[in-house]
């Protein structure tokens, strides 16, 4: 690096001696040129770190106008898979540091305490009552895969269900709890097991239990190292979905090397870029174009520290 710096100084001195007063041209890229780098599936693996930071800042930044209105309901991302799923800015803003990830379970909102008869509709849970979610049901996977992972979110807390279809056995991985923290959670767990059993049956598979026992499905808690804060449960659940190997759960325990907190914080930046730059995102080009317009601070010894993270709270929203 010193040799390169010395060479650069000599070139600048030489230019000055020749009377050249023109500044070196800085190569700039337009949003379209940047977007072109991500046209192939391999491009998604070449996202530079500064681009991830820009994407994170743009996606999680809430603006407020003179009347106090925010842009939290702005459509940010349209994911196309088996159906269409729209993410608004409020969803991405929940990826800000020290924030709970925004989510809502339609079934649990209709059966808030795990009641099998909804106080709202006065009816039992039926998959057909949620037509907007049916396009996302993968019948083949639900009836063929030996293990099913199912994230659950209720009252701002996330946990993960692991269903062994072969043994008809259910387990819970909770980043915060090693057992059900209340009788209400026990009821919610029974109802959740019933919902998953109904989903599998709807897809053409065998229920987890038959008859009246379908409403008495039990799930044991796996002892596993989890979150160190009150707000990282969703980050743990999402990463567990990628990493957990069910075969390694032995005697109700899962041994693994937990992440340091700074690594957990970094996952929020990674998830924002993966969502917005996804091949499934119809608005990906817009995300790349508008993210690239953000200017980051010049690198310094502080900003280059692995313990420092730029987020939307560091950006003025005027």
mmCIF file of C-alpha atoms in Angstrom:
data_model
loop_
_atom_site.group_PDB
_atom_site.id
_atom_site.type_symbol
_atom_site.label_atom_id
_atom_site.label_comp_id
_atom_site.label_asym_id
_atom_site.label_seq_id
_atom_site.Cartn_x
_atom_site.Cartn_y
_atom_site.Cartn_z
ATOM 1 C CA UNK A 1 0.000 0.000 0.000
ATOM 2 C CA UNK A 2 2.876 2.376 0.802
ATOM 3 C CA UNK A 3 4.427 1.659 -2.588
ATOM 4 C CA UNK A 4 1.108 2.372 -4.328
ATOM 5 C CA UNK A 5 0.717 5.618 -2.358
ATOM 6 C CA UNK A 6 4.263 6.680 -3.230
ATOM 7 C CA UNK A 7 3.593 5.950 -6.922
ATOM 8 C CA UNK A 8 0.379 8.005 -6.800
ATOM 9 C CA UNK A 9 2.172 10.970 -5.176
ATOM 10 C CA UNK A 10 4.868 10.891 -7.867
ATOM 11 C CA UNK A 11 2.254 10.862 -10.633
ATOM 12 C CA UNK A 12 0.424 13.828 -9.093
ATOM 13 C CA UNK A 13 3.690 15.732 -8.680
ATOM 14 C CA UNK A 14 4.610 14.976 -12.283
ATOM 15 C CA UNK A 15 1.231 16.232 -13.508
ATOM 16 C CA UNK A 16 1.602 19.444 -11.508
ATOM 17 C CA UNK A 17 5.095 20.006 -12.913
ATOM 18 C CA UNK A 18 3.711 19.782 -16.432
ATOM 19 C CA UNK A 19 1.193 22.503 -15.653
ATOM 20 C CA UNK A 20 -1.812 20.276 -15.779
ATOM 21 C CA UNK A 21 -4.531 21.758 -13.621
ATOM 22 C CA UNK A 22 -7.203 19.228 -14.426
ATOM 23 C CA UNK A 23 -8.449 17.058 -11.571
ATOM 24 C CA UNK A 24 -8.320 13.296 -12.096
ATOM 25 C CA UNK A 25 -11.618 12.035 -13.446
ATOM 26 C CA UNK A 26 -13.634 9.986 -10.960
ATOM 27 C CA UNK A 27 -15.424 7.116 -12.616
ATOM 28 C CA UNK A 28 -19.113 7.133 -11.750
ATOM 29 C CA UNK A 29 -21.765 4.561 -12.408
ATOM 30 C CA UNK A 30 -25.411 5.215 -13.102
ATOM 31 C CA UNK A 31 -28.191 3.272 -11.418
ATOM 32 C CA UNK A 32 -28.713 1.344 -14.663
ATOM 33 C CA UNK A 33 -25.046 0.326 -14.846
ATOM 34 C CA UNK A 34 -25.114 -0.843 -11.240
ATOM 35 C CA UNK A 35 -28.358 -2.707 -11.871
ATOM 36 C CA UNK A 36 -26.759 -4.523 -14.801
ATOM 37 C CA UNK A 37 -24.292 -6.195 -12.431
ATOM 38 C CA UNK A 38 -27.174 -8.041 -10.811
ATOM 39 C CA UNK A 39 -28.838 -9.338 -13.974
ATOM 40 C CA UNK A 40 -27.462 -12.863 -13.575
ATOM 41 C CA UNK A 41 -28.076 -15.209 -10.629
ATOM 42 C CA UNK A 42 -24.377 -15.034 -9.836
ATOM 43 C CA UNK A 43 -24.570 -11.252 -9.513
ATOM 44 C CA UNK A 44 -26.373 -11.484 -6.212
ATOM 45 C CA UNK A 45 -23.204 -12.950 -4.693
ATOM 46 C CA UNK A 46 -21.138 -9.919 -5.734
ATOM 47 C CA UNK A 47 -22.937 -7.252 -3.744
ATOM 48 C CA UNK A 48 -20.205 -5.077 -2.177
ATOM 49 C CA UNK A 49 -20.471 -4.258 1.518
ATOM 50 C CA UNK A 50 -20.993 -0.533 0.925
ATOM 51 C CA UNK A 51 -23.915 -1.346 -1.382
ATOM 52 C CA UNK A 52 -25.459 -3.519 1.336
ATOM 53 C CA UNK A 53 -25.124 -0.646 3.791
ATOM 54 C CA UNK A 54 -26.733 1.779 1.327
ATOM 55 C CA UNK A 55 -29.543 -0.652 0.643
ATOM 56 C CA UNK A 56 -30.078 -1.122 4.388
ATOM 57 C CA UNK A 57 -30.211 2.627 5.017
ATOM 58 C CA UNK A 58 -32.576 3.289 2.103
ATOM 59 C CA UNK A 59 -34.889 0.403 2.958
ATOM 60 C CA UNK A 60 -35.171 1.052 6.700
ATOM 61 C CA UNK A 61 -35.320 4.848 6.642
ATOM 62 C CA UNK A 62 -38.611 6.454 7.655
ATOM 63 C CA UNK A 63 -39.243 10.062 6.579
ATOM 64 C CA UNK A 64 -41.654 12.477 8.206
ATOM 65 C CA UNK A 65 -43.220 15.468 6.454
ATOM 66 C CA UNK A 66 -44.209 18.840 7.904
ATOM 67 C CA UNK A 67 -47.626 17.486 8.906
ATOM 68 C CA UNK A 68 -46.124 14.614 10.858
ATOM 69 C CA UNK A 69 -47.043 11.939 8.285
ATOM 70 C CA UNK A 70 -44.502 9.198 7.568
ATOM 71 C CA UNK A 71 -43.853 7.019 4.533
ATOM 72 C CA UNK A 72 -44.209 3.779 6.535
ATOM 73 C CA UNK A 73 -46.921 2.428 4.181
ATOM 74 C CA UNK A 74 -44.911 2.978 0.986
ATOM 75 C CA UNK A 75 -44.605 -0.187 -1.110
ATOM 76 C CA UNK A 76 -40.954 -1.173 -1.112
ATOM 77 C CA UNK A 77 -40.797 -4.692 -2.436
ATOM 78 C CA UNK A 78 -43.075 -7.032 -4.398
ATOM 79 C CA UNK A 79 -41.988 -10.643 -4.110
ATOM 80 C CA UNK A 80 -43.283 -13.083 -6.689
ATOM 81 C CA UNK A 81 -43.186 -16.804 -5.998
ATOM 82 C CA UNK A 82 -46.250 -18.987 -5.959
ATOM 83 C CA UNK A 83 -48.164 -15.793 -5.195
ATOM 84 C CA UNK A 84 -47.489 -12.090 -4.780
ATOM 85 C CA UNK A 85 -46.342 -10.676 -1.464
ATOM 86 C CA UNK A 86 -45.970 -6.931 -0.891
ATOM 87 C CA UNK A 87 -43.591 -5.564 1.722
ATOM 88 C CA UNK A 88 -44.104 -1.986 2.856
ATOM 89 C CA UNK A 89 -41.435 0.261 4.320
ATOM 90 C CA UNK A 90 -42.677 -0.452 7.855
ATOM 91 C CA UNK A 91 -41.699 -4.117 7.411
ATOM 92 C CA UNK A 92 -38.162 -3.237 6.324
ATOM 93 C CA UNK A 93 -37.872 -0.463 8.933
ATOM 94 C CA UNK A 94 -38.287 -3.138 11.593
ATOM 95 C CA UNK A 95 -34.825 -4.386 10.527
ATOM 96 C CA UNK A 96 -33.342 -1.331 12.209
ATOM 97 C CA UNK A 97 -30.934 -2.063 15.048
ATOM 98 C CA UNK A 98 -32.621 -2.817 18.381
ATOM 99 C CA UNK A 99 -36.020 -3.281 16.717
ATOM 100 C CA UNK A 100 -38.494 -6.157 16.772
ATOM 101 C CA UNK A 101 -39.118 -7.636 13.312
ATOM 102 C CA UNK A 102 -42.601 -6.694 12.103
ATOM 103 C CA UNK A 103 -44.926 -9.621 11.476
ATOM 104 C CA UNK A 104 -48.472 -10.825 12.034
ATOM 105 C CA UNK A 105 -50.050 -14.257 12.189
ATOM 106 C CA UNK A 106 -53.555 -14.169 10.740
ATOM 107 C CA UNK A 107 -54.609 -17.417 12.436
ATOM 108 C CA UNK A 108 -53.370 -16.324 15.867
ATOM 109 C CA UNK A 109 -54.934 -12.875 15.465
ATOM 110 C CA UNK A 110 -58.294 -14.626 14.960
ATOM 111 C CA UNK A 111 -57.584 -17.060 17.820
ATOM 112 C CA UNK A 112 -55.524 -14.755 20.113
ATOM 113 C CA UNK A 113 -55.256 -17.044 23.149
ATOM 114 C CA UNK A 114 -55.226 -20.298 21.270
ATOM 115 C CA UNK A 115 -58.990 -20.757 21.424
ATOM 116 C CA UNK A 116 -60.163 -23.337 18.926
ATOM 117 C CA UNK A 117 -63.388 -21.360 18.441
ATOM 118 C CA UNK A 118 -62.495 -17.852 17.257
ATOM 119 C CA UNK A 119 -64.077 -15.099 19.396
ATOM 120 C CA UNK A 120 -64.141 -12.992 16.234
ATOM 121 C CA UNK A 121 -65.687 -15.372 13.697
ATOM 122 C CA UNK A 122 -67.280 -17.886 16.125
ATOM 123 C CA UNK A 123 -65.817 -20.657 13.932
ATOM 124 C CA UNK A 124 -62.994 -23.182 14.121
ATOM 125 C CA UNK A 125 -59.797 -22.697 12.144
ATOM 126 C CA UNK A 126 -60.072 -23.647 8.467
ATOM 127 C CA UNK A 127 -57.309 -23.233 5.878
ATOM 128 C CA UNK A 128 -59.931 -22.197 3.311
ATOM 129 C CA UNK A 129 -60.774 -19.136 5.428
ATOM 130 C CA UNK A 130 -57.416 -17.558 4.422
ATOM 131 C CA UNK A 131 -57.523 -17.482 0.602
ATOM 132 C CA UNK A 132 -54.720 -14.902 0.307
ATOM 133 C CA UNK A 133 -52.254 -17.371 1.853
ATOM 134 C CA UNK A 134 -53.286 -20.479 -0.083
ATOM 135 C CA UNK A 135 -51.077 -19.631 -3.147
ATOM 136 C CA UNK A 136 -48.032 -19.833 -0.838
ATOM 137 C CA UNK A 137 -48.808 -23.382 0.317
ATOM 138 C CA UNK A 138 -46.353 -25.820 -1.252
ATOM 139 C CA UNK A 139 -48.354 -29.050 -1.237
ATOM 140 C CA UNK A 140 -45.487 -31.191 -2.484
ATOM 141 C CA UNK A 141 -43.079 -30.110 0.263
ATOM 142 C CA UNK A 142 -45.679 -30.365 3.023
ATOM 143 C CA UNK A 143 -46.405 -33.985 2.105
ATOM 144 C CA UNK A 144 -42.950 -35.219 1.070
ATOM 145 C CA UNK A 145 -40.293 -33.576 3.247
ATOM 146 C CA UNK A 146 -39.364 -35.523 6.401
ATOM 147 C CA UNK A 147 -38.996 -32.295 8.406
ATOM 148 C CA UNK A 148 -41.072 -29.122 8.337
ATOM 149 C CA UNK A 149 -39.814 -25.854 9.828
ATOM 150 C CA UNK A 150 -42.534 -23.360 10.741
ATOM 151 C CA UNK A 151 -41.812 -19.912 12.240
ATOM 152 C CA UNK A 152 -44.430 -18.528 14.618
ATOM 153 C CA UNK A 153 -44.861 -14.913 15.766
ATOM 154 C CA UNK A 154 -47.223 -13.855 18.551
ATOM 155 C CA UNK A 155 -47.263 -10.747 20.764
ATOM 156 C CA UNK A 156 -43.994 -9.523 19.280
ATOM 157 C CA UNK A 157 -42.088 -12.770 19.937
ATOM 158 C CA UNK A 158 -40.852 -15.323 17.404
ATOM 159 C CA UNK A 159 -40.155 -19.013 17.893
ATOM 160 C CA UNK A 160 -39.671 -21.995 15.592
ATOM 161 C CA UNK A 161 -41.623 -25.238 15.253
ATOM 162 C CA UNK A 162 -39.866 -28.342 13.971
ATOM 163 C CA UNK A 163 -42.199 -31.081 12.781
ATOM 164 C CA UNK A 164 -40.891 -34.585 12.143
ATOM 165 C CA UNK A 165 -43.481 -35.979 9.725
ATOM 166 C CA UNK A 166 -42.091 -39.519 9.872
ATOM 167 C CA UNK A 167 -42.325 -39.850 13.652
ATOM 168 C CA UNK A 168 -45.274 -37.451 14.023
ATOM 169 C CA UNK A 169 -43.178 -35.577 16.592
ATOM 170 C CA UNK A 170 -43.132 -31.800 17.214
ATOM 171 C CA UNK A 171 -40.430 -29.718 18.904
ATOM 172 C CA UNK A 172 -40.060 -26.001 19.622
ATOM 173 C CA UNK A 173 -36.886 -23.936 19.351
ATOM 174 C CA UNK A 174 -37.410 -20.692 21.245
ATOM 175 C CA UNK A 175 -34.588 -18.104 21.306
ATOM 176 C CA UNK A 176 -35.750 -16.861 24.727
ATOM 177 C CA UNK A 177 -37.560 -19.683 26.555
ATOM 178 C CA UNK A 178 -36.625 -23.258 27.457
ATOM 179 C CA UNK A 179 -40.233 -24.120 28.339
ATOM 180 C CA UNK A 180 -43.668 -22.587 27.825
ATOM 181 C CA UNK A 181 -43.568 -19.339 29.865
ATOM 182 C CA UNK A 182 -47.295 -19.391 30.715
ATOM 183 C CA UNK A 183 -50.500 -21.428 30.522
ATOM 184 C CA UNK A 184 -51.617 -19.154 27.686
ATOM 185 C CA UNK A 185 -48.512 -20.096 25.687
ATOM 186 C CA UNK A 186 -49.311 -23.783 26.286
ATOM 187 C CA UNK A 187 -52.774 -23.201 24.786
ATOM 188 C CA UNK A 188 -51.260 -21.292 21.859
ATOM 189 C CA UNK A 189 -48.822 -24.158 21.242
ATOM 190 C CA UNK A 190 -51.685 -26.689 21.133
ATOM 191 C CA UNK A 191 -53.613 -24.499 18.714
ATOM 192 C CA UNK A 192 -50.485 -23.960 16.586
ATOM 193 C CA UNK A 193 -49.927 -27.710 16.354
ATOM 194 C CA UNK A 194 -53.539 -28.095 15.212
ATOM 195 C CA UNK A 195 -53.042 -25.415 12.526
ATOM 196 C CA UNK A 196 -49.951 -27.172 11.132
ATOM 197 C CA UNK A 197 -51.761 -30.516 11.162
ATOM 198 C CA UNK A 198 -54.647 -28.959 9.228
ATOM 199 C CA UNK A 199 -52.213 -27.431 6.712
ATOM 200 C CA UNK A 200 -50.570 -30.805 6.093
ATOM 201 C CA UNK A 201 -53.993 -32.435 5.696
ATOM 202 C CA UNK A 202 -55.111 -29.670 3.316
ATOM 203 C CA UNK A 203 -52.021 -30.412 1.200
ATOM 204 C CA UNK A 204 -53.013 -34.075 0.988
ATOM 205 C CA UNK A 205 -50.927 -35.546 3.810
ATOM 206 C CA UNK A 206 -51.767 -37.398 7.009
ATOM 207 C CA UNK A 207 -52.684 -35.320 10.093
ATOM 208 C CA UNK A 208 -50.197 -35.214 12.976
ATOM 209 C CA UNK A 209 -52.866 -36.752 15.219
ATOM 210 C CA UNK A 210 -56.308 -38.138 14.466
ATOM 211 C CA UNK A 211 -59.726 -37.278 15.832
ATOM 212 C CA UNK A 212 -59.917 -35.338 19.087
ATOM 213 C CA UNK A 213 -56.178 -35.823 19.674
ATOM 214 C CA UNK A 214 -55.474 -33.387 16.816
ATOM 215 C CA UNK A 215 -56.346 -30.614 19.278
ATOM 216 C CA UNK A 216 -53.980 -32.017 21.909
ATOM 217 C CA UNK A 217 -50.730 -32.076 19.947
ATOM 218 C CA UNK A 218 -47.753 -31.699 22.269
ATOM 219 C CA UNK A 219 -44.428 -30.109 21.428
ATOM 220 C CA UNK A 220 -41.337 -30.321 23.634
ATOM 221 C CA UNK A 221 -38.883 -27.422 23.953
ATOM 222 C CA UNK A 222 -35.335 -27.947 22.700
ATOM 223 C CA UNK A 223 -32.584 -26.606 24.942
ATOM 224 C CA UNK A 224 -30.537 -24.278 22.747
ATOM 225 C CA UNK A 225 -28.446 -21.133 23.215
ATOM 226 C CA UNK A 226 -30.459 -18.134 22.056
ATOM 227 C CA UNK A 227 -30.789 -14.368 22.006
ATOM 228 C CA UNK A 228 -28.872 -12.054 24.333
ATOM 229 C CA UNK A 229 -31.304 -9.134 23.944
ATOM 230 C CA UNK A 230 -35.064 -8.614 24.143
ATOM 231 C CA UNK A 231 -35.466 -7.903 20.410
ATOM 232 C CA UNK A 232 -33.408 -10.397 18.344
ATOM 233 C CA UNK A 233 -35.794 -13.379 18.386
ATOM 234 C CA UNK A 234 -36.740 -13.027 14.694
ATOM 235 C CA UNK A 235 -33.109 -12.803 13.585
ATOM 236 C CA UNK A 236 -32.359 -16.038 15.431
ATOM 237 C CA UNK A 237 -35.401 -17.803 13.966
ATOM 238 C CA UNK A 238 -34.541 -16.745 10.408
ATOM 239 C CA UNK A 239 -30.917 -17.847 10.748
ATOM 240 C CA UNK A 240 -31.952 -21.113 12.418
ATOM 241 C CA UNK A 241 -34.147 -21.807 9.396
ATOM 242 C CA UNK A 242 -30.948 -21.754 7.340
ATOM 243 C CA UNK A 243 -28.626 -23.590 9.704
ATOM 244 C CA UNK A 244 -30.403 -25.994 12.069
ATOM 245 C CA UNK A 245 -29.875 -29.682 11.320
ATOM 246 C CA UNK A 246 -32.712 -31.664 12.932
ATOM 247 C CA UNK A 247 -30.602 -34.842 13.105
ATOM 248 C CA UNK A 248 -28.292 -33.087 15.590
ATOM 249 C CA UNK A 249 -31.043 -32.571 18.169
ATOM 250 C CA UNK A 250 -30.169 -35.222 20.745
ATOM 251 C CA UNK A 251 -31.864 -35.782 24.110
ATOM 252 C CA UNK A 252 -33.773 -32.534 23.702
ATOM 253 C CA UNK A 253 -30.607 -30.461 23.224
ATOM 254 C CA UNK A 254 -28.934 -28.752 20.283
ATOM 255 C CA UNK A 255 -25.268 -27.919 20.826
ATOM 256 C CA UNK A 256 -23.828 -25.135 18.698
ATOM 257 C CA UNK A 257 -21.557 -22.081 18.840
ATOM 258 C CA UNK A 258 -23.770 -19.053 19.436
ATOM 259 C CA UNK A 259 -23.043 -15.843 17.547
ATOM 260 C CA UNK A 260 -21.456 -12.741 19.139
ATOM 261 C CA UNK A 261 -23.881 -9.814 19.317
ATOM 262 C CA UNK A 262 -22.118 -7.781 16.612
ATOM 263 C CA UNK A 263 -22.646 -10.660 14.176
ATOM 264 C CA UNK A 264 -26.368 -10.783 15.002
ATOM 265 C CA UNK A 265 -26.575 -7.025 14.350
ATOM 266 C CA UNK A 266 -24.887 -7.510 10.962
ATOM 267 C CA UNK A 267 -27.522 -10.054 9.890
ATOM 268 C CA UNK A 268 -30.070 -7.216 9.755
ATOM 269 C CA UNK A 269 -28.024 -5.515 7.014
ATOM 270 C CA UNK A 270 -27.660 -8.821 5.176
ATOM 271 C CA UNK A 271 -31.393 -9.565 5.269
ATOM 272 C CA UNK A 272 -32.315 -6.125 3.916
ATOM 273 C CA UNK A 273 -30.017 -6.502 0.895
ATOM 274 C CA UNK A 274 -31.077 -10.111 0.268
ATOM 275 C CA UNK A 275 -34.754 -9.124 0.276
ATOM 276 C CA UNK A 276 -34.427 -6.034 -1.914
ATOM 277 C CA UNK A 277 -31.904 -7.543 -4.357
ATOM 278 C CA UNK A 278 -33.769 -10.845 -4.633
ATOM 279 C CA UNK A 279 -34.461 -12.214 -8.119
ATOM 280 C CA UNK A 280 -38.084 -12.525 -6.957
ATOM 281 C CA UNK A 281 -38.388 -8.776 -6.305
ATOM 282 C CA UNK A 282 -40.221 -6.983 -9.116
ATOM 283 C CA UNK A 283 -38.892 -3.658 -7.821
ATOM 284 C CA UNK A 284 -35.271 -4.753 -7.515
ATOM 285 C CA UNK A 285 -33.954 -2.263 -10.084
ATOM 286 C CA UNK A 286 -35.561 0.570 -8.150
ATOM 287 C CA UNK A 287 -33.939 -0.642 -4.921
ATOM 288 C CA UNK A 288 -30.512 -0.769 -6.573
ATOM 289 C CA UNK A 289 -30.929 2.602 -8.309
ATOM 290 C CA UNK A 290 -32.144 4.520 -5.257
ATOM 291 C CA UNK A 291 -29.756 2.808 -2.839
ATOM 292 C CA UNK A 292 -26.789 3.722 -5.022
ATOM 293 C CA UNK A 293 -27.712 7.404 -4.716
ATOM 294 C CA UNK A 294 -26.961 7.385 -0.972
ATOM 295 C CA UNK A 295 -23.563 8.725 0.016
ATOM 296 C CA UNK A 296 -21.855 7.039 2.940
ATOM 297 C CA UNK A 297 -19.408 8.795 5.214
ATOM 298 C CA UNK A 298 -15.717 8.540 4.375
ATOM 299 C CA UNK A 299 -14.149 5.476 5.992
ATOM 300 C CA UNK A 300 -12.421 6.201 9.282
ATOM 301 C CA UNK A 301 -10.767 4.094 11.948
ATOM 302 C CA UNK A 302 -14.074 4.147 13.837
ATOM 303 C CA UNK A 303 -16.301 3.259 10.882
ATOM 304 C CA UNK A 304 -13.956 0.465 9.846
ATOM 305 C CA UNK A 305 -14.239 -1.122 13.284
ATOM 306 C CA UNK A 306 -16.207 -4.406 13.267
ATOM 307 C CA UNK A 307 -18.092 -3.086 16.299
ATOM 308 C CA UNK A 308 -19.461 -0.084 14.400
ATOM 309 C CA UNK A 309 -22.540 -0.349 12.208
ATOM 310 C CA UNK A 310 -24.175 2.387 10.135
ATOM 311 C CA UNK A 311 -27.959 2.311 10.230
ATOM 312 C CA UNK A 312 -30.897 4.551 9.478
ATOM 313 C CA UNK A 313 -30.731 6.164 12.916
ATOM 314 C CA UNK A 314 -27.441 7.776 11.819
ATOM 315 C CA UNK A 315 -29.020 9.516 8.822
ATOM 316 C CA UNK A 316 -30.815 12.853 9.030
ATOM 317 C CA UNK A 317 -34.400 12.572 7.768
ATOM 318 C CA UNK A 318 -34.944 16.209 6.857
#
